[in-house]
PDB file of C-alpha atoms in Angstrom:
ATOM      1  CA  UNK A   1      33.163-350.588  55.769  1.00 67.00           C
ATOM      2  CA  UNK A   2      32.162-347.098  55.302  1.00 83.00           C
ATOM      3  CA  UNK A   3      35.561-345.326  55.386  1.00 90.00           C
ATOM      4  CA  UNK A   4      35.844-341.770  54.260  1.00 94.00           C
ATOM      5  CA  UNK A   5      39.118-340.133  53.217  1.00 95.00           C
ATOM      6  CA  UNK A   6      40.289-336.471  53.204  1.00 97.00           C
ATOM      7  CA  UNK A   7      43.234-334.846  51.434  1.00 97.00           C
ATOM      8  CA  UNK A   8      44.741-333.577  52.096  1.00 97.00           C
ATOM      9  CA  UNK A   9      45.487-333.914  55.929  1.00 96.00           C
ATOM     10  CA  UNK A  10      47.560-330.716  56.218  1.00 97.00           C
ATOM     11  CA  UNK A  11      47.760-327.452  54.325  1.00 97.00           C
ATOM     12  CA  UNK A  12      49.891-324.270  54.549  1.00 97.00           C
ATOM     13  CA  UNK A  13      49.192-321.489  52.149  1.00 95.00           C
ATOM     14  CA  UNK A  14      49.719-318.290  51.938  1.00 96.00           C
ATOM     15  CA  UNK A  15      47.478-315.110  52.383  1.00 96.00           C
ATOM     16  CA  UNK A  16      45.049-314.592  48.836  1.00 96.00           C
ATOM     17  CA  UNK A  17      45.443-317.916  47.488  1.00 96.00           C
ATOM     18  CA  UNK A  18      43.235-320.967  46.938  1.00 97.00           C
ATOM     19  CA  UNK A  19      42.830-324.558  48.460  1.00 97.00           C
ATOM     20  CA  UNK A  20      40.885-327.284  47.499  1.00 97.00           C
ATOM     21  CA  UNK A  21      40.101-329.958  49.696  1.00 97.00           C
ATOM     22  CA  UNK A  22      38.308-333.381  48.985  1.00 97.00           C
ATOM     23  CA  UNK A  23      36.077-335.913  50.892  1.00 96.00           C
ATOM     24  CA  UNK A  24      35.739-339.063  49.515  1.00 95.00           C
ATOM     25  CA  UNK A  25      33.332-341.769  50.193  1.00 92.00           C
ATOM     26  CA  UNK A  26      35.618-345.352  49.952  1.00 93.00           C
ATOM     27  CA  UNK A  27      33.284-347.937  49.881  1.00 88.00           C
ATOM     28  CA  UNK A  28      29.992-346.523  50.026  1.00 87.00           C
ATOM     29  CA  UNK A  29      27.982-344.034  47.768  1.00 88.00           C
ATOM     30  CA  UNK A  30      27.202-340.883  49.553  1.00 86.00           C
ATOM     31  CA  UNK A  31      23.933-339.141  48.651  1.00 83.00           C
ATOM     32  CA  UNK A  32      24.563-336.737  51.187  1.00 88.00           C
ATOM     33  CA  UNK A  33      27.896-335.035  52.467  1.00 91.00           C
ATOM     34  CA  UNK A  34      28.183-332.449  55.542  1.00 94.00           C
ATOM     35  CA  UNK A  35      31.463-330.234  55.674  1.00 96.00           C
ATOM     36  CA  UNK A  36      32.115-328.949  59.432  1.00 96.00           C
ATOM     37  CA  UNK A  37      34.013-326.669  60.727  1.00 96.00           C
ATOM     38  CA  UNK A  38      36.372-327.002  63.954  1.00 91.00           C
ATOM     39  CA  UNK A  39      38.033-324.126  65.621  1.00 83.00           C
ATOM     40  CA  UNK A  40      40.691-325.145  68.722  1.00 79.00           C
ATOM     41  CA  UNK A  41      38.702-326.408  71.598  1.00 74.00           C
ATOM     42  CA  UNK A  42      35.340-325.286  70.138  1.00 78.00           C
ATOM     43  CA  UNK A  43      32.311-327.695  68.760  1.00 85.00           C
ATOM     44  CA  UNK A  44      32.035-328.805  65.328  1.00 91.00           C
ATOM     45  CA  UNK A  45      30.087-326.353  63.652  1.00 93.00           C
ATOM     46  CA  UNK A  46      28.202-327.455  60.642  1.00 94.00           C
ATOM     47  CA  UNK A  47      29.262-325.391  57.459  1.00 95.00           C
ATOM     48  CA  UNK A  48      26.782-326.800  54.545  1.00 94.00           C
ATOM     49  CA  UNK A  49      25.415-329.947  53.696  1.00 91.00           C
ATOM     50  CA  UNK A  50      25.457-330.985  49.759  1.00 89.00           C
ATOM     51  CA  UNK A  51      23.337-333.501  48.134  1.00 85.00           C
ATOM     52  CA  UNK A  52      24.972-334.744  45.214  1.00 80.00           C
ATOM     53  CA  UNK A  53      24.219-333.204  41.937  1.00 79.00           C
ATOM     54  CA  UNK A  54      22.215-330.495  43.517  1.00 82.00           C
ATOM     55  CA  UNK A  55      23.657-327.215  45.148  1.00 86.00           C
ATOM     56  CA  UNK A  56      24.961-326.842  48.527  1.00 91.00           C
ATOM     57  CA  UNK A  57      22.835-325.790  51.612  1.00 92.00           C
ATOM     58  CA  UNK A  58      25.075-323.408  53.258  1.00 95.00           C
ATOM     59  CA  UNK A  59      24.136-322.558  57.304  1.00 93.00           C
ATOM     60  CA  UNK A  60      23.869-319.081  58.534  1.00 92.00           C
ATOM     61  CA  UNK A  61      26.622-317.145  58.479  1.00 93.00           C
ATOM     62  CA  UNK A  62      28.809-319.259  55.873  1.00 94.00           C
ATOM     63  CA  UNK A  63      29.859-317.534  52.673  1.00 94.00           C
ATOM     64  CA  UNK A  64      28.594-319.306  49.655  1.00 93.00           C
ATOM     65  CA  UNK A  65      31.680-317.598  47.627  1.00 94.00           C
ATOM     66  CA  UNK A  66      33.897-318.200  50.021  1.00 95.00           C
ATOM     67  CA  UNK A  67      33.790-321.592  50.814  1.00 96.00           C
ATOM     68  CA  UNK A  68      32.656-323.110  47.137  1.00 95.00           C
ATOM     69  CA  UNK A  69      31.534-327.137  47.820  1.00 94.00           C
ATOM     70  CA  UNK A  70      30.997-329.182  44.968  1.00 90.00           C
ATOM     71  CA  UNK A  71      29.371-332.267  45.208  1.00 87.00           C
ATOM     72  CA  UNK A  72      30.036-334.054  41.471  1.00 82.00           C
ATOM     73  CA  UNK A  73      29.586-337.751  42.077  1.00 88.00           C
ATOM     74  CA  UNK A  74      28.448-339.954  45.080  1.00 88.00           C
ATOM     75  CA  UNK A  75      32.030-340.715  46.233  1.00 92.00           C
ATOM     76  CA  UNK A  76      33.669-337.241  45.911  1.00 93.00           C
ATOM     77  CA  UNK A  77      32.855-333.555  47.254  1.00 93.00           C
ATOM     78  CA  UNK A  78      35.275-330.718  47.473  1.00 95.00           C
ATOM     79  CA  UNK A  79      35.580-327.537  49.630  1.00 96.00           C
ATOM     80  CA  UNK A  80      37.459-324.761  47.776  1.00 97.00           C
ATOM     81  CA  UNK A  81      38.458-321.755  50.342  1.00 97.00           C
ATOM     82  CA  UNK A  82      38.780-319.106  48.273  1.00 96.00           C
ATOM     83  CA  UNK A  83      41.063-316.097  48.930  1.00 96.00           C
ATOM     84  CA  UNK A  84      41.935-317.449  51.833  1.00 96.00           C
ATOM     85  CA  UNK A  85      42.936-315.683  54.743  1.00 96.00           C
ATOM     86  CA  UNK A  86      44.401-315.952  58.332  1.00 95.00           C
ATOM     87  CA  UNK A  87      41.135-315.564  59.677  1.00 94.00           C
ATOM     88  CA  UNK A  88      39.876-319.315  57.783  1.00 95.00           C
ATOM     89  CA  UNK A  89      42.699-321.460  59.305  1.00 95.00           C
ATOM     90  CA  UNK A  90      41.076-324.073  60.888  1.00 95.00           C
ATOM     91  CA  UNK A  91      40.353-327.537  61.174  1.00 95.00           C
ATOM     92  CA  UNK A  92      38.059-328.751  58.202  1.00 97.00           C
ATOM     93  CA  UNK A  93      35.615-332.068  58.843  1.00 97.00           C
ATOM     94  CA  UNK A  94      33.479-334.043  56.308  1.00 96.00           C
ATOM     95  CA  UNK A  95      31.046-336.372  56.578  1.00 94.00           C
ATOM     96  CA  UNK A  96      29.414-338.748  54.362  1.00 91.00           C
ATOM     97  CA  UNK A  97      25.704-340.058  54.814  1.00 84.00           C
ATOM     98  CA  UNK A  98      24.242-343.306  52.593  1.00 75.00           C
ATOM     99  CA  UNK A  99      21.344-341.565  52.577  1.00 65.00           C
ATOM    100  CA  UNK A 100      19.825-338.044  52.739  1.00 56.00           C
ATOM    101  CA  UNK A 101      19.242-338.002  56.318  1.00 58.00           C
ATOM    102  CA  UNK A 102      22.044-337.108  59.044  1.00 64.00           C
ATOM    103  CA  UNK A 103      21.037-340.622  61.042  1.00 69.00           C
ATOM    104  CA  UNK A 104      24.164-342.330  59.730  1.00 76.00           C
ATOM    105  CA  UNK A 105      27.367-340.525  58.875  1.00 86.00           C
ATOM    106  CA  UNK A 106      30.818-341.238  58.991  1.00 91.00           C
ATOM    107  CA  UNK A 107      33.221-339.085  59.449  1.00 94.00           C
ATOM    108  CA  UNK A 108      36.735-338.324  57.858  1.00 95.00           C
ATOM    109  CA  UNK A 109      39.628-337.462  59.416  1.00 95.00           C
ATOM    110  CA  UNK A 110      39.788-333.503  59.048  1.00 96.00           C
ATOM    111  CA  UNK A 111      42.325-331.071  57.289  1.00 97.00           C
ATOM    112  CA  UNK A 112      44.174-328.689  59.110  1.00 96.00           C
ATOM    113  CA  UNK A 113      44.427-325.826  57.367  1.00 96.00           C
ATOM    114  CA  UNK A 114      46.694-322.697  58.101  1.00 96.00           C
ATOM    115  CA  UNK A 115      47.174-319.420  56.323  1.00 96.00           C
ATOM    116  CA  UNK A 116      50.136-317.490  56.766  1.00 95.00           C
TER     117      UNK A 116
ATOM    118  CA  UNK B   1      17.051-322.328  68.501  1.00 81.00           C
ATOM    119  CA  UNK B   2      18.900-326.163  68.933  1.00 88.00           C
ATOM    120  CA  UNK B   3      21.561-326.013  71.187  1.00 93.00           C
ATOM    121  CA  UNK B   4      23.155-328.985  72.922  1.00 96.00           C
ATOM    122  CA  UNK B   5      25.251-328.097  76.032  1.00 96.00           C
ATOM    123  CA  UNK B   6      28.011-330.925  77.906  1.00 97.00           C
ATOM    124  CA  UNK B   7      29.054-328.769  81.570  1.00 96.00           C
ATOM    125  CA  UNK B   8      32.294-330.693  81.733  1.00 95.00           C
ATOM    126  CA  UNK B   9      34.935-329.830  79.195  1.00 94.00           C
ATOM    127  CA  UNK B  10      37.038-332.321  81.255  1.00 97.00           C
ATOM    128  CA  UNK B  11      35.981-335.348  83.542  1.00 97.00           C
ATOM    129  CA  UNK B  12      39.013-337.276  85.270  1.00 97.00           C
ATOM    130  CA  UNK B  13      38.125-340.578  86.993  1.00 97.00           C
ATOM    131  CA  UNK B  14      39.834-343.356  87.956  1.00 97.00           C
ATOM    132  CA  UNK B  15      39.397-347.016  86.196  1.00 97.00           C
ATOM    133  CA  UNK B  16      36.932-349.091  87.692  1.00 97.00           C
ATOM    134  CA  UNK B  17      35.119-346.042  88.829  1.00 98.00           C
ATOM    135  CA  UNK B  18      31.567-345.222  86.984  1.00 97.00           C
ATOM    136  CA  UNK B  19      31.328-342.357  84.392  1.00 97.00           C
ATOM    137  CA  UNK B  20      28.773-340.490  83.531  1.00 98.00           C
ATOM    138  CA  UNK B  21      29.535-337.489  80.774  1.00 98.00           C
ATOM    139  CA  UNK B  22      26.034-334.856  81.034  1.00 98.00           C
ATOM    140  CA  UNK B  23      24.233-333.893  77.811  1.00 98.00           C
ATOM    141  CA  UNK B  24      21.220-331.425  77.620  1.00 97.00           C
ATOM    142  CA  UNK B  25      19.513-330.298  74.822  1.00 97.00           C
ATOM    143  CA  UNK B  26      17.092-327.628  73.371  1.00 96.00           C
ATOM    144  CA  UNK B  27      15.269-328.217  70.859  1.00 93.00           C
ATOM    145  CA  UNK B  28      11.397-327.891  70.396  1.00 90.00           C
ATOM    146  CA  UNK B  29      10.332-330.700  67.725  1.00 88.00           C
ATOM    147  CA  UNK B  30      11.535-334.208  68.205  1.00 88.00           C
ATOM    148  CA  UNK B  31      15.077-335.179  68.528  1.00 90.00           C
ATOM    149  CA  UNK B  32      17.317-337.558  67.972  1.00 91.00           C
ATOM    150  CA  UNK B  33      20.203-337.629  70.017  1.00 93.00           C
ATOM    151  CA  UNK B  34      23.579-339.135  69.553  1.00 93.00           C
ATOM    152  CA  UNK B  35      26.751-339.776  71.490  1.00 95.00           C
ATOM    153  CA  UNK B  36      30.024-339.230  68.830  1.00 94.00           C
ATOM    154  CA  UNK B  37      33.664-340.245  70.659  1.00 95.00           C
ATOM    155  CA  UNK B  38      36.880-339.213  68.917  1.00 93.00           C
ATOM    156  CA  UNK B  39      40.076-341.483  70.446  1.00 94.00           C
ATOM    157  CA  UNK B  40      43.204-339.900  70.509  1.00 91.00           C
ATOM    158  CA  UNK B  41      44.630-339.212  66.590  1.00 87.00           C
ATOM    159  CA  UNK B  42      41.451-341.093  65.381  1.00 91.00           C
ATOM    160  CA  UNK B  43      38.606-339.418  63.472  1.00 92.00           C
ATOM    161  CA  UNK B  44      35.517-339.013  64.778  1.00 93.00           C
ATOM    162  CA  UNK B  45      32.931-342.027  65.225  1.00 91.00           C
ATOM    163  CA  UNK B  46      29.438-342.356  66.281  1.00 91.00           C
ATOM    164  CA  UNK B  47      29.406-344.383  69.653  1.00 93.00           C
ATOM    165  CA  UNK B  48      25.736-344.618  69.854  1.00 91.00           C
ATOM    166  CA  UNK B  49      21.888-343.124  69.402  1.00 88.00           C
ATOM    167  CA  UNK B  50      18.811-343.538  71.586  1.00 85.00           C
ATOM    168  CA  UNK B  51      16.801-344.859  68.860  1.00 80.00           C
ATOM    169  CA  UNK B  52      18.727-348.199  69.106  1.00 79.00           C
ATOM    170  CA  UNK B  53      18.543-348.139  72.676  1.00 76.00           C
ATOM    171  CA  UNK B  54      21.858-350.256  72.553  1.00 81.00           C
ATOM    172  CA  UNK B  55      24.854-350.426  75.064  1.00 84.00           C
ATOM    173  CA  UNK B  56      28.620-350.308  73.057  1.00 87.00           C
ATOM    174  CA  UNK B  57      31.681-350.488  74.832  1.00 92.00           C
ATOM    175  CA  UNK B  58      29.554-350.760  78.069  1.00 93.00           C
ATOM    176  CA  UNK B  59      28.475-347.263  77.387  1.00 95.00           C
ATOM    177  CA  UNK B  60      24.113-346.320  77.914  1.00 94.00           C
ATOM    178  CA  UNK B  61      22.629-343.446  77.508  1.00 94.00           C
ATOM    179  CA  UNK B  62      18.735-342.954  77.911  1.00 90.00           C
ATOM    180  CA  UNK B  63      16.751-339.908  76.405  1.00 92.00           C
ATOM    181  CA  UNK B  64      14.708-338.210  79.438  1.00 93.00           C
ATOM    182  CA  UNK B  65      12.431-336.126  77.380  1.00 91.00           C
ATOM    183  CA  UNK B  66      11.134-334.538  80.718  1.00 93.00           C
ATOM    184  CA  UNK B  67      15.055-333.098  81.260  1.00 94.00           C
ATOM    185  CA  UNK B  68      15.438-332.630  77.933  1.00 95.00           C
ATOM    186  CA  UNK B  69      18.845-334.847  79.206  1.00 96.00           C
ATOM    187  CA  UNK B  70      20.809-337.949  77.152  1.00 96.00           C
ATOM    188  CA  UNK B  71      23.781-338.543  79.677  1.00 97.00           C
ATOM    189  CA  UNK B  72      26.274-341.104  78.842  1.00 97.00           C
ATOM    190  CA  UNK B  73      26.968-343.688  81.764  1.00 96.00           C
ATOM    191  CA  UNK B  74      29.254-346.567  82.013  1.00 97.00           C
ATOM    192  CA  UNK B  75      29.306-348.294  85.466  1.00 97.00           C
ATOM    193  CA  UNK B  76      32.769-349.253  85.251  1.00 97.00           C
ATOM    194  CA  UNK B  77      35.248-347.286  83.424  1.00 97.00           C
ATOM    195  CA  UNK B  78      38.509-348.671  81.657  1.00 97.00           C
ATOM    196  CA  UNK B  79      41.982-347.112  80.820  1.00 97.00           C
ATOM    197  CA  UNK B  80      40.744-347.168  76.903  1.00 97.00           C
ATOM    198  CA  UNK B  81      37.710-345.220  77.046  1.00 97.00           C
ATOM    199  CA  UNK B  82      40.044-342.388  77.781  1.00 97.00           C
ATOM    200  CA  UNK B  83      38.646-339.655  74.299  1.00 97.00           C
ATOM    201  CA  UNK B  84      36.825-336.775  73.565  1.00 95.00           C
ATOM    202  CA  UNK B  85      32.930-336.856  73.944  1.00 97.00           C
ATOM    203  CA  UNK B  86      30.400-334.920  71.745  1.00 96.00           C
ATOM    204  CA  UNK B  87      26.830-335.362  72.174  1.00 97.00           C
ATOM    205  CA  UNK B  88      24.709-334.499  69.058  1.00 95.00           C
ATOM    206  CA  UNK B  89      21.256-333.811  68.237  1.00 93.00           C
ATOM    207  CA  UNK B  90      19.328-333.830  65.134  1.00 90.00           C
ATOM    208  CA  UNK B  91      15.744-333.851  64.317  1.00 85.00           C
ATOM    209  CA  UNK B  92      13.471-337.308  64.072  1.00 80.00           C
ATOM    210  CA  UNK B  93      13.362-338.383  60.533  1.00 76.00           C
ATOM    211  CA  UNK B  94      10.763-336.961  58.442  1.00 75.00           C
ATOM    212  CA  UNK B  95      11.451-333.529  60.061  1.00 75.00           C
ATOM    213  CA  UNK B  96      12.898-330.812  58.508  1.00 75.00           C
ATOM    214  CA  UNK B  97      15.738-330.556  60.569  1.00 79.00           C
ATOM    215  CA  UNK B  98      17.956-332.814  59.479  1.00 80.00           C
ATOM    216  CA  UNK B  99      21.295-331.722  60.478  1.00 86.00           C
ATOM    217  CA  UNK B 100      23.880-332.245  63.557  1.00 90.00           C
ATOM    218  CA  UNK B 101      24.212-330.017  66.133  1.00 92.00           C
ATOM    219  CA  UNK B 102      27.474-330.846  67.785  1.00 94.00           C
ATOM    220  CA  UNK B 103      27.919-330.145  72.213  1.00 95.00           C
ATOM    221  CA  UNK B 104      31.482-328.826  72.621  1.00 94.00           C
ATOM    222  CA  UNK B 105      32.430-332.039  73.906  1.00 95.00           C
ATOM    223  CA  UNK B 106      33.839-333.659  77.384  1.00 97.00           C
ATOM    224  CA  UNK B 107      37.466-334.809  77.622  1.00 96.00           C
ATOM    225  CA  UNK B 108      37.045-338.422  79.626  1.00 98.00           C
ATOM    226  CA  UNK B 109      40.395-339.214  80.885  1.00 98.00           C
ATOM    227  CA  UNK B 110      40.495-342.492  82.727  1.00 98.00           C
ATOM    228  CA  UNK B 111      43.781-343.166  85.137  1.00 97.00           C
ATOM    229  CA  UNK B 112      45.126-346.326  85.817  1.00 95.00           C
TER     230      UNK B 112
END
């Protein structure tokens, strides 16, 4: 149990526009969802944690209007890169917690992203 | 600020030999540390945390408070534990920092 899904796995876009990506929560309600951040042979570095039905906490140094998460239900958040640019192509994680702590998450398998 | 550091970005031993991937961590409230492995084209999963005190896959790892240290060990390593390591730290429950901070991870690449 607890399997989290990601779509999608890759996306190419071009310089200016949008992309949406979504983290779902299979078979488990997620109070709590983490989206992270993976640059080529660097950490994970934690972008914002939502709480669903409240806003996202973004960390330091993330922009709120560029990276737009929305956290609707307890089985789906999305992270909208907005304008997107060379600069955010990147490998995108999310994480799902059954409760509001970070003690137990699961993880989903990424999206690659790339801007042309 | 929390910072967790793993030396090795690459550790290459040879199976049957013992393994033992470094963590060290900063942080000035109480942590909780974790030990996250991501196999080859697999996502990443949590191996194990020092609150449980539990061995998985053969693997330990103890908190030494004193060296602000939670190294992984395995006495006797196996072709399939080849993966990428991240050590993680968070604060205790009931803190207010409740959040991951991710190592940059150790490569583990165990030859036959």
């Amino acid at each position: 149990g607890a399997v989290v899904s990601q779509h999608p796995s890759r996306v190419i876009c071009k310089s200016g526009t949008s992309v949406k990506i979504e983290c779902r929560s299979l078979d488990f309600q997620a109070t709590t969802m983490f989206w992270y951040r993976q640059f080529p042979k660097k950490s994970l570095m934690l972008m914002a944690t939502s709480n669903e039905g409240s806003k996202a906490t973004y960390e330091q140094g993330v922009e709120k209007d560029k990276f737009l998460i929305n956290h609707a239900s307890l089985t789906l958040s999305t992270l909208t890169v907005t304008s997107a640019h060379p600069e955010d192509s990147s490998f995108y994680i999310c994480s799902a917690g059954r409760d509001r702590g970070v003690h137990e998450q699961f993880f989903g398998p990424g999206t690659r992203l790339t801007v042309l | 600020a929390q910072r967790v550091t793993q030396p090795e970005k690459l550790l290459s031993v040879f199976k049957g030999a013992p393994v033992e991937l470094k963590c060290n961590y900063s942080y000035s409230g109480s942590p909780e540390l974790f030990w996250y492995v991501q196999y080859s084209r697999q996502r990443l999963q949590l191996l194990l945390r020092h609150i449980s005190r539990e061995s998985i896959k053969g693997f330990t790892a103890d908190l030494n408070k004193g060296e602000t240290s939670f190294h992984l060990k395995k006495p006797f390593a196996q072709e399939e534990d080849s993966a990428m390591y991240y050590c993680a730290l968070s604060g205790a429950r009931g803190t207010g920092f409740q959040k991951l901070v991710f190592g940059t991870g150790t490569r583990l690449l165990v030859s036959p």
